[in-house]
Coordinates of C-alpha atoms in Angstrom, one line a residue:
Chain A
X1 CA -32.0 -41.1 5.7
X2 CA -29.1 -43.6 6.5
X3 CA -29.8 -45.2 2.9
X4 CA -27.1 -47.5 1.6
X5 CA -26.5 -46.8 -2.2
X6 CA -24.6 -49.4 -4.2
X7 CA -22.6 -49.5 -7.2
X8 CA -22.4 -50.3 -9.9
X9 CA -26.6 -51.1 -9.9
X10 CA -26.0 -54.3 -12.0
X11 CA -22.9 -56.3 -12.6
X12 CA -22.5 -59.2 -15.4
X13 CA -19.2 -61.6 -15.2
X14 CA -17.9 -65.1 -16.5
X15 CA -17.9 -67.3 -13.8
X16 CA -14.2 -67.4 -12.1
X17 CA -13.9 -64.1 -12.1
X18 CA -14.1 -61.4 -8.9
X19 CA -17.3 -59.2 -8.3
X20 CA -16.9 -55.7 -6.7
X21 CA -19.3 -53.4 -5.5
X22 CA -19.5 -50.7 -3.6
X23 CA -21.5 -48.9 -0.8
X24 CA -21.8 -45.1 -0.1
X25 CA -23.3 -43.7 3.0
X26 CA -24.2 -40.4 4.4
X27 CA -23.7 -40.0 8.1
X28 CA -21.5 -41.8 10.8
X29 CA -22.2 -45.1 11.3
X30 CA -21.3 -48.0 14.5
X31 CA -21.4 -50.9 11.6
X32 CA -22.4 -51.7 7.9
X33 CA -23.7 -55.0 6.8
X34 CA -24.0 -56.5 3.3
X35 CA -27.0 -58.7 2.6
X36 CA -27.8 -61.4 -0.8
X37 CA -31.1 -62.0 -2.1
X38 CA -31.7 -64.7 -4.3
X39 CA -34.5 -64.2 -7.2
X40 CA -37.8 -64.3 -5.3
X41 CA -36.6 -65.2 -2.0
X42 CA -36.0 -63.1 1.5
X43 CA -32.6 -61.5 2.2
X44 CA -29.6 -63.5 4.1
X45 CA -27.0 -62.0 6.4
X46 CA -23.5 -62.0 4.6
X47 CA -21.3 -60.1 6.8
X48 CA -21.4 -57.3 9.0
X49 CA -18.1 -55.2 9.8
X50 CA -17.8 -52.3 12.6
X51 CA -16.4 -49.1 12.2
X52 CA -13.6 -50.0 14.1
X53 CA -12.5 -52.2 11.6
X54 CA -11.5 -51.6 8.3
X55 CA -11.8 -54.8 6.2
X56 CA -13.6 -58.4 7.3
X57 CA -13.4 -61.8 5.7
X58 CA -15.7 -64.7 5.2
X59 CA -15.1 -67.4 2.6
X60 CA -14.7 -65.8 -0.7
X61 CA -16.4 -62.6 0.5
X62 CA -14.3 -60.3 1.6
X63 CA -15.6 -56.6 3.1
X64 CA -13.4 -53.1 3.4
X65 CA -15.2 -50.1 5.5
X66 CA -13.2 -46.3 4.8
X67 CA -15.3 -44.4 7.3
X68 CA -13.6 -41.4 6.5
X69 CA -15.1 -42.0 2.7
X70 CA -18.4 -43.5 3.9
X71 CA -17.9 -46.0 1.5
X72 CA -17.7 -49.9 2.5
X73 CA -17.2 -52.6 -0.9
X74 CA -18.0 -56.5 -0.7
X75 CA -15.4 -58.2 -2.9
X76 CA -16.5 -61.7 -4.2
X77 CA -13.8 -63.9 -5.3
X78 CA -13.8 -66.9 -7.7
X79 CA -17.4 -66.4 -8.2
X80 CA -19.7 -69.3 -9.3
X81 CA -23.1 -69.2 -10.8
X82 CA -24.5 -69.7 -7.5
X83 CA -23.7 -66.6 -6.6
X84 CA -26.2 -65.1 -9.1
X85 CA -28.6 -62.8 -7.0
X86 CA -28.7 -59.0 -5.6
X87 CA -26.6 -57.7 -2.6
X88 CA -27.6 -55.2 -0.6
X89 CA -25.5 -52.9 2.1
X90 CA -27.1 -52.1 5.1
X91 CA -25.1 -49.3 6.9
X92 CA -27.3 -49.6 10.1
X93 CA -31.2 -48.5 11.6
X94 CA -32.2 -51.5 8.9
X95 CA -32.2 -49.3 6.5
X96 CA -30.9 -50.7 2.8
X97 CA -29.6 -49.7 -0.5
X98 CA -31.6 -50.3 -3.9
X99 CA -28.7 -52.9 -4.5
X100 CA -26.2 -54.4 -6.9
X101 CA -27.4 -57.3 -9.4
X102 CA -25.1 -59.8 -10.1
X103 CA -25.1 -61.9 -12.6
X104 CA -22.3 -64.8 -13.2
X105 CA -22.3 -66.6 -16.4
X106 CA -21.2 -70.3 -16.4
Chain B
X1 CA -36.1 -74.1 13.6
X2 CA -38.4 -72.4 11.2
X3 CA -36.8 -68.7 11.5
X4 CA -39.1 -66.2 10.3
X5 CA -43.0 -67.0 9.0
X6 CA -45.0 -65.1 6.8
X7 CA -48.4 -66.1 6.1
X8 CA -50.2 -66.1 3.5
X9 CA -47.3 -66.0 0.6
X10 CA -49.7 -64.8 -1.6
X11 CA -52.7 -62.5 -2.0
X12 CA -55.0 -60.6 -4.3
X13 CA -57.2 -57.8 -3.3
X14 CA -59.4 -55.3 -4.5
X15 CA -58.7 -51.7 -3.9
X16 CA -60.6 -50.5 -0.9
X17 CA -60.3 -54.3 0.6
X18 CA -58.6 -54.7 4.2
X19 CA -56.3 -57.5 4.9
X20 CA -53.9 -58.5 7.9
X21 CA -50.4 -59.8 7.0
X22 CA -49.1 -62.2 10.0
X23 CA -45.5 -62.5 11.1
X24 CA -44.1 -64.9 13.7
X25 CA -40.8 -65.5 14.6
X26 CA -39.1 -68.6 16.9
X27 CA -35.6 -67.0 17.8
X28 CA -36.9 -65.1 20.9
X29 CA -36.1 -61.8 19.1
X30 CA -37.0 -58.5 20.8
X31 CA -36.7 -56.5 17.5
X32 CA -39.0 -57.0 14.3
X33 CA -39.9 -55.3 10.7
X34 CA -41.8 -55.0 8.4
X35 CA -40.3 -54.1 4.7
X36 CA -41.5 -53.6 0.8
X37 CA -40.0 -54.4 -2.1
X38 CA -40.9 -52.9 -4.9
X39 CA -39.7 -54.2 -8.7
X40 CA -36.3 -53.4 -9.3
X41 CA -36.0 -51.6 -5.7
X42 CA -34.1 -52.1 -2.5
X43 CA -36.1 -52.7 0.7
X44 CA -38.4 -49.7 1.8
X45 CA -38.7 -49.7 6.0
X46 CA -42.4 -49.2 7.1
X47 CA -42.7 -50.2 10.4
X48 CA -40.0 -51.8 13.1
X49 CA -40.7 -52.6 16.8
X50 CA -37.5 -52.6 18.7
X51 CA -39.8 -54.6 21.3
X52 CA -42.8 -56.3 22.7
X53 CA -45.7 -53.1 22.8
X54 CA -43.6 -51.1 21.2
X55 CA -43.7 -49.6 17.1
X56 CA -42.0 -46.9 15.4
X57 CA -42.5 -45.7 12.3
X58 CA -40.2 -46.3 9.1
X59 CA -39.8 -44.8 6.2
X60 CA -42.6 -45.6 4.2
X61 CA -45.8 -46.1 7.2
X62 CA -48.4 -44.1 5.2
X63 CA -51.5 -46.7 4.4
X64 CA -50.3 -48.7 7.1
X65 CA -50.7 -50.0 10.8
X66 CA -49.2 -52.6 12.8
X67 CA -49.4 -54.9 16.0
X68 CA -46.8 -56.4 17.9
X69 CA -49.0 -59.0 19.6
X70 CA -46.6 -60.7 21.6
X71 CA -42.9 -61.6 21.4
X72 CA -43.0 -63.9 18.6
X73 CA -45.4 -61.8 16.7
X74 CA -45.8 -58.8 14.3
X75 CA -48.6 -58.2 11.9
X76 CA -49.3 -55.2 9.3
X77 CA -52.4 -54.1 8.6
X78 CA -53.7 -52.6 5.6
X79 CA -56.8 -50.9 6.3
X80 CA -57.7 -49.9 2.5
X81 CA -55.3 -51.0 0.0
X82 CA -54.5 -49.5 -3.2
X83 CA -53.1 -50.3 -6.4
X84 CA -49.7 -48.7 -5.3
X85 CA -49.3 -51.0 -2.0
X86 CA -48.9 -53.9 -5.1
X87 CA -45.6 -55.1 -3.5
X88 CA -43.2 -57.8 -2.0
X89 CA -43.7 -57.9 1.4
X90 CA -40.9 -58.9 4.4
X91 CA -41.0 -59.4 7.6
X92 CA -37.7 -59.7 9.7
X93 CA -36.0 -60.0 13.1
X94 CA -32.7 -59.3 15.0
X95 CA -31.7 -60.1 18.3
X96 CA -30.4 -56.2 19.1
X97 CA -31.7 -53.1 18.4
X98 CA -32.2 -52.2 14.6
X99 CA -28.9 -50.9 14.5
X100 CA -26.7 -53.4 16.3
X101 CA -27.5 -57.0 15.0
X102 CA -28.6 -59.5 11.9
X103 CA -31.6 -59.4 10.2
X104 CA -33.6 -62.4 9.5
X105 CA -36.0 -62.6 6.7
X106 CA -39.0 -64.6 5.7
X107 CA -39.7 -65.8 2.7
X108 CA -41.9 -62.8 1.7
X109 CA -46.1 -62.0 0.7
X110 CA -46.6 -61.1 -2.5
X111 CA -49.7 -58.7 -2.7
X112 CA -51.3 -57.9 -6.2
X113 CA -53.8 -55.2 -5.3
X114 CA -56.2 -54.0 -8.0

């Protein structure tokens, strides 16, 4: 299957600080998206980049694609405690990764 | 806007019990899905219908059936549940085909099956 897998699974870090994870893939894709899920709630869009391009900003998010690696990472800058929850990539056909969870202490 | 609505949010069963989870959706979105999350796990596909009368199966579909009954609506079915369909349930939607656009989810069922 298409199935995302992220890296590392879990991620703990002082608030301030970047967050990187990463996103392997098996087969050729058209675009990969990235995906955060607070505790106990439904997933919400992030940011989806083609395979055209190789990296995509929003914010403090900011998304690199290596199609030759199959690998895509979400970068999170400055984090805050609000960005406590689980990311998830999504590297097309709706299919996702088991995710990274992130933890950022204040 | 309400997005994406599950109903009900929660629900315990007995195995062997059948119960219908409802999903409607208000963005005039051809595509919709139905996921499970288990604890500790990503999203697990089990059925997606890219539009109205149409369903495909995921990756997961075993135990399962499903009804697009209209536009706005999806529903899964589980006919006999068992204790290993325990799960998060979530139901979503994209404009595009499954592999083109944004996925919008609801809020999620939470079935206890025992």
């Amino acid at each position: 299957s298409q199935q995302g897998e992220e890296d590392p699974q879990a991620l703990s870090i002082q608030e301030g600080e970047n967050a990187t994870m990463n996103c392997s893939y098996k087969t050729s894709i058209n675009n990969l998206q990235w995906y955060r899920q607070n505790s106990g709630r439904g997933l919400v869009h992030l940011i989806l980049i083609r395979s055209n391009e190789r990296e995509k900003h929003s914010g403090r998010l900011r998304v690199t694609l290596d199609t030759s690696k199959k690998s895509s990472s979400l970068l999170i800058t400055a984090s805050r405690a609000a960005d406590t929850a689980s990311y998830f990539c999504a590297p097309e056909k709706g299919i996702f990764g088991q995710g990274t969870t992130l933890q950022v202490k204040p | 806007n309400a997005g994406v609505t599950q109903t009900p949010k929660f629900q315990v069963l007995k195995t062997g019990q059948s119960m219908t989870l409802q999903c409607a959706q208000d963005m005039n979105h051809n595509s919709m899905y139905w996921y499970r999350q288990d604890p500790g796990m990503g999203l697990r596909l089990i059925y997606y219908s890219a539009s109205e009368g149409t369903t495909d199966k995921g990756e997961v579909p075993n135990g399962y059936n499903v009804s697009r009954l209209n536009k706005r609506e999806f529903s899964l079915r589980l006919e006999s549940a068992a204790p290993s369909q325990t799960s998060v349930y979530f139901c979503a939607s994209s404009s595009g085909m499954i592999n083109t656009g944004e996925l919008f989810f609801g809020e999620g069922s939470r079935l206890t099956v025992l």
